[in-house]
mmCIF file of C-alpha atoms in Angstrom:
data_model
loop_
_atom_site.group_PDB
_atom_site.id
_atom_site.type_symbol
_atom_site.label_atom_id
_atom_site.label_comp_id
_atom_site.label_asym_id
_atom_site.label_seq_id
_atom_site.Cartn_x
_atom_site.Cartn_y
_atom_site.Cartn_z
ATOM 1 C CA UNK A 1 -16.826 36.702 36.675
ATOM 2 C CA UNK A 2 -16.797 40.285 36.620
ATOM 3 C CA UNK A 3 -14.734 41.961 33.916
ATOM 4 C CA UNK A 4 -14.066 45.535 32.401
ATOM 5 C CA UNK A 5 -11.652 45.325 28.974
ATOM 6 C CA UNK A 6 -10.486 48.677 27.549
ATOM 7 C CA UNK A 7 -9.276 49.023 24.150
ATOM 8 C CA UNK A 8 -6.864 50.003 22.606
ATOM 9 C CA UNK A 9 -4.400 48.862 25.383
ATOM 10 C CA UNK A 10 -1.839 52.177 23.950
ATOM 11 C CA UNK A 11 -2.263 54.763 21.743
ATOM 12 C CA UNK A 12 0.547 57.851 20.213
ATOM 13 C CA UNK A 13 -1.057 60.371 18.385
ATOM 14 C CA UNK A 14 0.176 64.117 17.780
ATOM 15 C CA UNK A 15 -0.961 67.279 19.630
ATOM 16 C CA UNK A 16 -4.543 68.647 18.097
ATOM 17 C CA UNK A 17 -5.765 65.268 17.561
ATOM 18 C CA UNK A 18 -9.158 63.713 18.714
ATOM 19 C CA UNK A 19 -8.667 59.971 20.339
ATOM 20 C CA UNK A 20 -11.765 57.904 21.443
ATOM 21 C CA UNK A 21 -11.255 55.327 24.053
ATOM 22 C CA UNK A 22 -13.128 52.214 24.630
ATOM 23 C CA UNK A 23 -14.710 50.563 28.048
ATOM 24 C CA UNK A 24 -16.838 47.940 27.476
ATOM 25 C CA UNK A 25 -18.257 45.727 30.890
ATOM 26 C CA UNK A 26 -19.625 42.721 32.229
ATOM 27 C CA UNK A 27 -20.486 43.638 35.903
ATOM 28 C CA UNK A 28 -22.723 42.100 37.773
ATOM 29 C CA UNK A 29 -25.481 44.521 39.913
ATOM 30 C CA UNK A 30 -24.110 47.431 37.471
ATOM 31 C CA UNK A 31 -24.545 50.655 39.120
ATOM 32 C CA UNK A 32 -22.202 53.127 37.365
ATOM 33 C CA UNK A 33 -18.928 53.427 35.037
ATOM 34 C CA UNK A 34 -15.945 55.468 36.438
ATOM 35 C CA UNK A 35 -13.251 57.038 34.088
ATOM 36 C CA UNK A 36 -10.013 58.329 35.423
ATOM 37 C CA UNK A 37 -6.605 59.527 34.524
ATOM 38 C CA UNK A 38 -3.300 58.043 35.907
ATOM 39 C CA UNK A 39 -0.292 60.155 35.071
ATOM 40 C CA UNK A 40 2.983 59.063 37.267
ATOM 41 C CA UNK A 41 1.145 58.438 40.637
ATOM 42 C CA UNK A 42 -2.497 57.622 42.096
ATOM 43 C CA UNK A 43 -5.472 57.232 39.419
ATOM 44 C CA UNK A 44 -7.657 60.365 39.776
ATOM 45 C CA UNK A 45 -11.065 60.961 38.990
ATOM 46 C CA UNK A 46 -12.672 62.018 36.351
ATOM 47 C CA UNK A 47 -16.642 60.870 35.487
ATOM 48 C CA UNK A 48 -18.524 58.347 36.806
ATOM 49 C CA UNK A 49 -21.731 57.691 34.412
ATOM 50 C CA UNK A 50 -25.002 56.412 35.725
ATOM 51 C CA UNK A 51 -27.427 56.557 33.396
ATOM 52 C CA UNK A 52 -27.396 55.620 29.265
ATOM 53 C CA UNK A 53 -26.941 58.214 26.842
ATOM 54 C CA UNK A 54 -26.385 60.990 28.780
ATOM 55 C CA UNK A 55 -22.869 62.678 27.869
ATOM 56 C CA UNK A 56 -20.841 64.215 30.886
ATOM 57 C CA UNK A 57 -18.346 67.136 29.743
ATOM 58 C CA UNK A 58 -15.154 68.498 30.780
ATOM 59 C CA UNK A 59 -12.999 70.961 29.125
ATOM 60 C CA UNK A 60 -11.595 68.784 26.557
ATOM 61 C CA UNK A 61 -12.683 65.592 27.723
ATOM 62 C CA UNK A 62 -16.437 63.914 27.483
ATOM 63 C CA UNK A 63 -17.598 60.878 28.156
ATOM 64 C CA UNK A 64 -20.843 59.052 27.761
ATOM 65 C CA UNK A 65 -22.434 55.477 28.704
ATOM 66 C CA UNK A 66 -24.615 52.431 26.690
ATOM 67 C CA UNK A 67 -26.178 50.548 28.761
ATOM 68 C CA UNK A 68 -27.926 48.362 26.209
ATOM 69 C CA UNK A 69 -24.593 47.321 24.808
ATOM 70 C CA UNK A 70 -22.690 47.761 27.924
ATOM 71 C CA UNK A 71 -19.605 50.447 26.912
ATOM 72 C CA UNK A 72 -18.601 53.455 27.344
ATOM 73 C CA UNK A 73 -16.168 55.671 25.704
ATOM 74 C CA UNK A 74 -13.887 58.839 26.485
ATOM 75 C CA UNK A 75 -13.133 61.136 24.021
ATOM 76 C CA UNK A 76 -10.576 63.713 24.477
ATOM 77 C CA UNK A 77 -10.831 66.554 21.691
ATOM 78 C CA UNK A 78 -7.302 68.705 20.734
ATOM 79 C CA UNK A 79 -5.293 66.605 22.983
ATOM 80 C CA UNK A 80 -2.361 68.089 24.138
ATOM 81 C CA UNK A 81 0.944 66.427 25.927
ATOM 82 C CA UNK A 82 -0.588 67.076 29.339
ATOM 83 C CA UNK A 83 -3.043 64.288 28.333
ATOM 84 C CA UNK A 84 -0.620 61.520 27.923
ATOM 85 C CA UNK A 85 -1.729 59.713 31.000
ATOM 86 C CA UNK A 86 -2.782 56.053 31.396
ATOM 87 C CA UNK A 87 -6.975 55.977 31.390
ATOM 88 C CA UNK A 88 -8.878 53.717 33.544
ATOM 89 C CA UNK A 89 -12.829 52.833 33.369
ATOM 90 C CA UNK A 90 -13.650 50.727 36.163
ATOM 91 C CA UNK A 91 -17.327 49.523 36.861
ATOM 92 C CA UNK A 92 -19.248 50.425 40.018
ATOM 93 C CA UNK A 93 -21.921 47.142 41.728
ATOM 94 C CA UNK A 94 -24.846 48.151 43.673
ATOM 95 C CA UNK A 95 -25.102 46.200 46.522
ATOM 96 C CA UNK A 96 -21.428 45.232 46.952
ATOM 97 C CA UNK A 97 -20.171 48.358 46.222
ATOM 98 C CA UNK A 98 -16.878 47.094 44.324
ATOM 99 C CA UNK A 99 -15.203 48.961 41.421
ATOM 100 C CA UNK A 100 -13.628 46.688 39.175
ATOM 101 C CA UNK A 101 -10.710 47.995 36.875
ATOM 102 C CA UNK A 102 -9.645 47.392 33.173
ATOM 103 C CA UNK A 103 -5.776 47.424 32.341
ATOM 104 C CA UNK A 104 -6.155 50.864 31.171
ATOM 105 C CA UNK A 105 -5.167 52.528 27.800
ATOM 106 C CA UNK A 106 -2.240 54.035 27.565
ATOM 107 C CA UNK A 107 -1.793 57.429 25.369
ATOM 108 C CA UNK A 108 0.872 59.334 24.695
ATOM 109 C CA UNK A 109 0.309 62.553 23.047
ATOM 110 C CA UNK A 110 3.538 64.098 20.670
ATOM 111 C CA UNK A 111 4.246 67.390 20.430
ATOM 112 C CA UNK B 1 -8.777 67.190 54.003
ATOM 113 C CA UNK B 2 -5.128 65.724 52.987
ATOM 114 C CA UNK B 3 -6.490 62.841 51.046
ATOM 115 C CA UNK B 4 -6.115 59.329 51.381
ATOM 116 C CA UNK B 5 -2.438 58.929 52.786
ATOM 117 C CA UNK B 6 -0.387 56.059 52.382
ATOM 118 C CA UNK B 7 2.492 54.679 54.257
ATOM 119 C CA UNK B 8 5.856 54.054 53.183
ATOM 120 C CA UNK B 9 5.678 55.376 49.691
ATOM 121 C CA UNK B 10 8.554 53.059 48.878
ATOM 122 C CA UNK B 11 9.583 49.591 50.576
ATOM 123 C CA UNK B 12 12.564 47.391 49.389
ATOM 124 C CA UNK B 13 12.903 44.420 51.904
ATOM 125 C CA UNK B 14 14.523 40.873 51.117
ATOM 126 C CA UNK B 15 12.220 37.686 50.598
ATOM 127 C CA UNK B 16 10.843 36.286 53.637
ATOM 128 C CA UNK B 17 10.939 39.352 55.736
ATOM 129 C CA UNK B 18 6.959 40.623 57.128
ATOM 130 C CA UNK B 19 6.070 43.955 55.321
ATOM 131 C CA UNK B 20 3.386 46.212 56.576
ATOM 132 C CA UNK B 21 1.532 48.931 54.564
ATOM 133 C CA UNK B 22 -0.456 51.207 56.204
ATOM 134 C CA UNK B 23 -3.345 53.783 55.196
ATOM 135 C CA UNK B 24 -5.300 56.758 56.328
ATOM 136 C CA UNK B 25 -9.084 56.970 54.380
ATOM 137 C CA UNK B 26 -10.894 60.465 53.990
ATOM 138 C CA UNK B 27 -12.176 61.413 56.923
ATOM 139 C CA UNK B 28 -16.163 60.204 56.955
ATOM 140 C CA UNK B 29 -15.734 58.053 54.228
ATOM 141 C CA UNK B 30 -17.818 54.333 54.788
ATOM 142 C CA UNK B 31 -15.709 52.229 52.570
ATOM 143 C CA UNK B 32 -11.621 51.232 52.239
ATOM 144 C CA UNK B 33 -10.509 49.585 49.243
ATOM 145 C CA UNK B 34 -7.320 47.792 48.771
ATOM 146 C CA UNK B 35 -5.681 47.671 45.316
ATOM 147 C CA UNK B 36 -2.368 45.986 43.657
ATOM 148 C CA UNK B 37 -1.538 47.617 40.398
ATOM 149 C CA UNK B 38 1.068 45.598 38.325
ATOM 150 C CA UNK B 39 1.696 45.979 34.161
ATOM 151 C CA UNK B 40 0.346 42.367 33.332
ATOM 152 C CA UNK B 41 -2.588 42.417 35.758
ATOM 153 C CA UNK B 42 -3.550 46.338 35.815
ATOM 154 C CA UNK B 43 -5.852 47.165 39.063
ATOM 155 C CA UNK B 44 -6.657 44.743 40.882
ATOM 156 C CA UNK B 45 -8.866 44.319 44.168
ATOM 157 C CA UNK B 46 -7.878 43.015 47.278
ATOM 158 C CA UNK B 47 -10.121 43.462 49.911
ATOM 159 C CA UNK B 48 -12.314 45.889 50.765
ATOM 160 C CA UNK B 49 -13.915 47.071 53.947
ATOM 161 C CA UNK B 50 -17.333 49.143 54.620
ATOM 162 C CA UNK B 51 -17.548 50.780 58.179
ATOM 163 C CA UNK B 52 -14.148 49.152 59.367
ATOM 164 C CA UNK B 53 -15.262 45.192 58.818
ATOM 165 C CA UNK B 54 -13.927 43.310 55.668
ATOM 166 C CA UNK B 55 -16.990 42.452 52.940
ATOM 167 C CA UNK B 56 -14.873 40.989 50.136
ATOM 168 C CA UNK B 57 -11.404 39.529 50.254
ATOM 169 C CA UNK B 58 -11.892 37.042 47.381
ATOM 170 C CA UNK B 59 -9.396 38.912 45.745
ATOM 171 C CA UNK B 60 -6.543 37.996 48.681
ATOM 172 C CA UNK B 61 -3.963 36.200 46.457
ATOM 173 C CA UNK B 62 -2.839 34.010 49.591
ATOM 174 C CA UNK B 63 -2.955 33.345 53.248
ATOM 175 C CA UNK B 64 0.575 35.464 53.218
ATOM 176 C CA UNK B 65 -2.142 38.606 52.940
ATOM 177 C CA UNK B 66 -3.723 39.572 55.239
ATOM 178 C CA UNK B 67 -5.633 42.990 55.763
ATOM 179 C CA UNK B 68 -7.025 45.278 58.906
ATOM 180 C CA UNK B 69 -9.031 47.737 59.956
ATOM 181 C CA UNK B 70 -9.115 48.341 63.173
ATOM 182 C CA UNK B 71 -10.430 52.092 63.361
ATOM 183 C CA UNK B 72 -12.452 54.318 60.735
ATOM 184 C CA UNK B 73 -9.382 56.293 60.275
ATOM 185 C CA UNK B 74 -6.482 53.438 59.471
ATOM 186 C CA UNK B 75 -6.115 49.761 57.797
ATOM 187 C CA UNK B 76 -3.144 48.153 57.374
ATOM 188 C CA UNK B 77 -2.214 45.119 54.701
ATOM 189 C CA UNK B 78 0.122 42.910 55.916
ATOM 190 C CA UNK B 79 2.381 40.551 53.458
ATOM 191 C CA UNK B 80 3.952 37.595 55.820
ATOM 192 C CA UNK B 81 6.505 35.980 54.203
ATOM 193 C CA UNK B 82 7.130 38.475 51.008
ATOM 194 C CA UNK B 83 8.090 37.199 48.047
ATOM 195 C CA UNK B 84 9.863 38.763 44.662
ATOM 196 C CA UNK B 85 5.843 38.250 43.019
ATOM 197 C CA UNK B 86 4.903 40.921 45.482
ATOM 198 C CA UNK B 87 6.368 43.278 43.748
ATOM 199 C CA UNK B 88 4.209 45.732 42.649
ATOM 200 C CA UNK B 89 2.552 49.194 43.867
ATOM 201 C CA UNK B 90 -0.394 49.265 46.051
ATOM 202 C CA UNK B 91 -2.822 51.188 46.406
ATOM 203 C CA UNK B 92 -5.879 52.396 49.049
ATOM 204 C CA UNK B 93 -8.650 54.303 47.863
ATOM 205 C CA UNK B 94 -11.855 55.312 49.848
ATOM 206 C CA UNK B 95 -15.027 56.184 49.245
ATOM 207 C CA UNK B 96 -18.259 57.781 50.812
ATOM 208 C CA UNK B 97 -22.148 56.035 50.844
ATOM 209 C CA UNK B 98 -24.172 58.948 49.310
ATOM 210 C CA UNK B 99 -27.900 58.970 49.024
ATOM 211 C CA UNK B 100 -27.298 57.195 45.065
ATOM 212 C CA UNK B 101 -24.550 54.813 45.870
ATOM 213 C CA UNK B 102 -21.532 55.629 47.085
ATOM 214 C CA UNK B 103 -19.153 58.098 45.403
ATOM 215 C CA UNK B 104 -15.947 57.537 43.522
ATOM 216 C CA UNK B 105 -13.431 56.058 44.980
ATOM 217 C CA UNK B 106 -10.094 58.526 45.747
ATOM 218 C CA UNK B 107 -7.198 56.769 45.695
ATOM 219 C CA UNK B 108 -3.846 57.242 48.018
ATOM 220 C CA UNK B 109 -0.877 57.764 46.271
ATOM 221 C CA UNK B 110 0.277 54.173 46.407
ATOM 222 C CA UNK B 111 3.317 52.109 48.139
ATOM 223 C CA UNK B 112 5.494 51.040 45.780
ATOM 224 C CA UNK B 113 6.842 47.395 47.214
ATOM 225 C CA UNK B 114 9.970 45.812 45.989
ATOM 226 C CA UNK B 115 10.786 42.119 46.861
ATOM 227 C CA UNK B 116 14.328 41.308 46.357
#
């Protein structure tokens, strides 16, 4: 069965602090890992990672994929209380085109 | 575009009763996905359609769901009877069949569903 765990499950940590958070996958017909960031309402995007090794940047937040040992993480540099959020890797199949979701991690960032 | 727009944002109705929960995909996009998010279980699939017919509905908890799509523009997901376990918030994402796979998925912003 197809399965995406995320660790830690929650996190608090104080503004200016770096947090790294983990996505590791069994998926079946893997075709690509999908971060995103889930504040009050709908999830919304934020990388989706195709290829091993390869770090995607944004602002604050990067991002990069292992193939080999099937995980990903998302690291969020000087986080700020924006960023409390809950953070969702799902992964992508080829073929069927699913995304299957972890449980998310949730952070919470004090001022 | 507006997004993916769902329909009611909120529903309270009493056990038993039918509930209906309707979405509007991206305009152009191939593929509607179905989601329940609840604390214990997270995200979870429903069912999922490509070009308005149903591939995958393995994750269908029970014959009380059922899910349609009877035009590239809506789908509704139909709970008949409800029960208190329904309780959760649902969401319907869409997503678009590029040249590499299809994109991600952008999700509505959910029908929260009570069950009293």
């Amino acid at each position: 069965e197809d399965k995406v765990v995320q660790s830690p499950l929650s996190l608090v940590v104080h503004e200016g602090d770096t947090v790294t958070l983990n996505c590791s996958y069994e998926v079946t017909n893997f075709r690509s890992l999908l971060w995103y960031k889930q504040e009050k309402k709908a999830p919304t995007f934020l990388f989706m990672l195709t290829s091993s090794g390869i770090e995607k940047k944004s602002g604050r937040l990067s991002s990069i994929l292992d193939k080999k040992e099937l995980f990903s993480i998302l690291n969020i540099t000087a986080t700020q209380t924006g960023d409390s959020a809950v953070y969702l890797c799902a992964g992508a199949t080829s073929g069927t085109y699913k995304y299957i979701f972890g449980t998310g991690t949730r952070l919470k960032v004090l001022a | 575009d507006a997004g993916v727009i769902q329909s009611p944002r909120h529903e309270v109705t009493e056990m038993g009763q039918e509930v209906t929960l309707r979405c509007k995909p991206i305009s152009g996009h191939d593929y509607l996905f179905w989601y329940r998010q609840t604390m214990m279980r997270g995200l979870e699939l429903l069912i999922y359609f490509n070009n308005n017919v149903p591939i995958d509905d393995s994750g269908m908890p029970e014959d009380r769901f059922s899910a349609k799509m009877p035009n590239a523009s809506f789908s509704t997901l139909k709970i008949q009877p409800s029960e208190p376990r329904d309780s959760a918030v649902y969401f319907c994402a869409s997503s678009l069949d590029g040249l590499l796979g299809n994109t991600e998925a952008f999700f509505g912003q959910g029908t929260r569903l009570t069950v009293v």
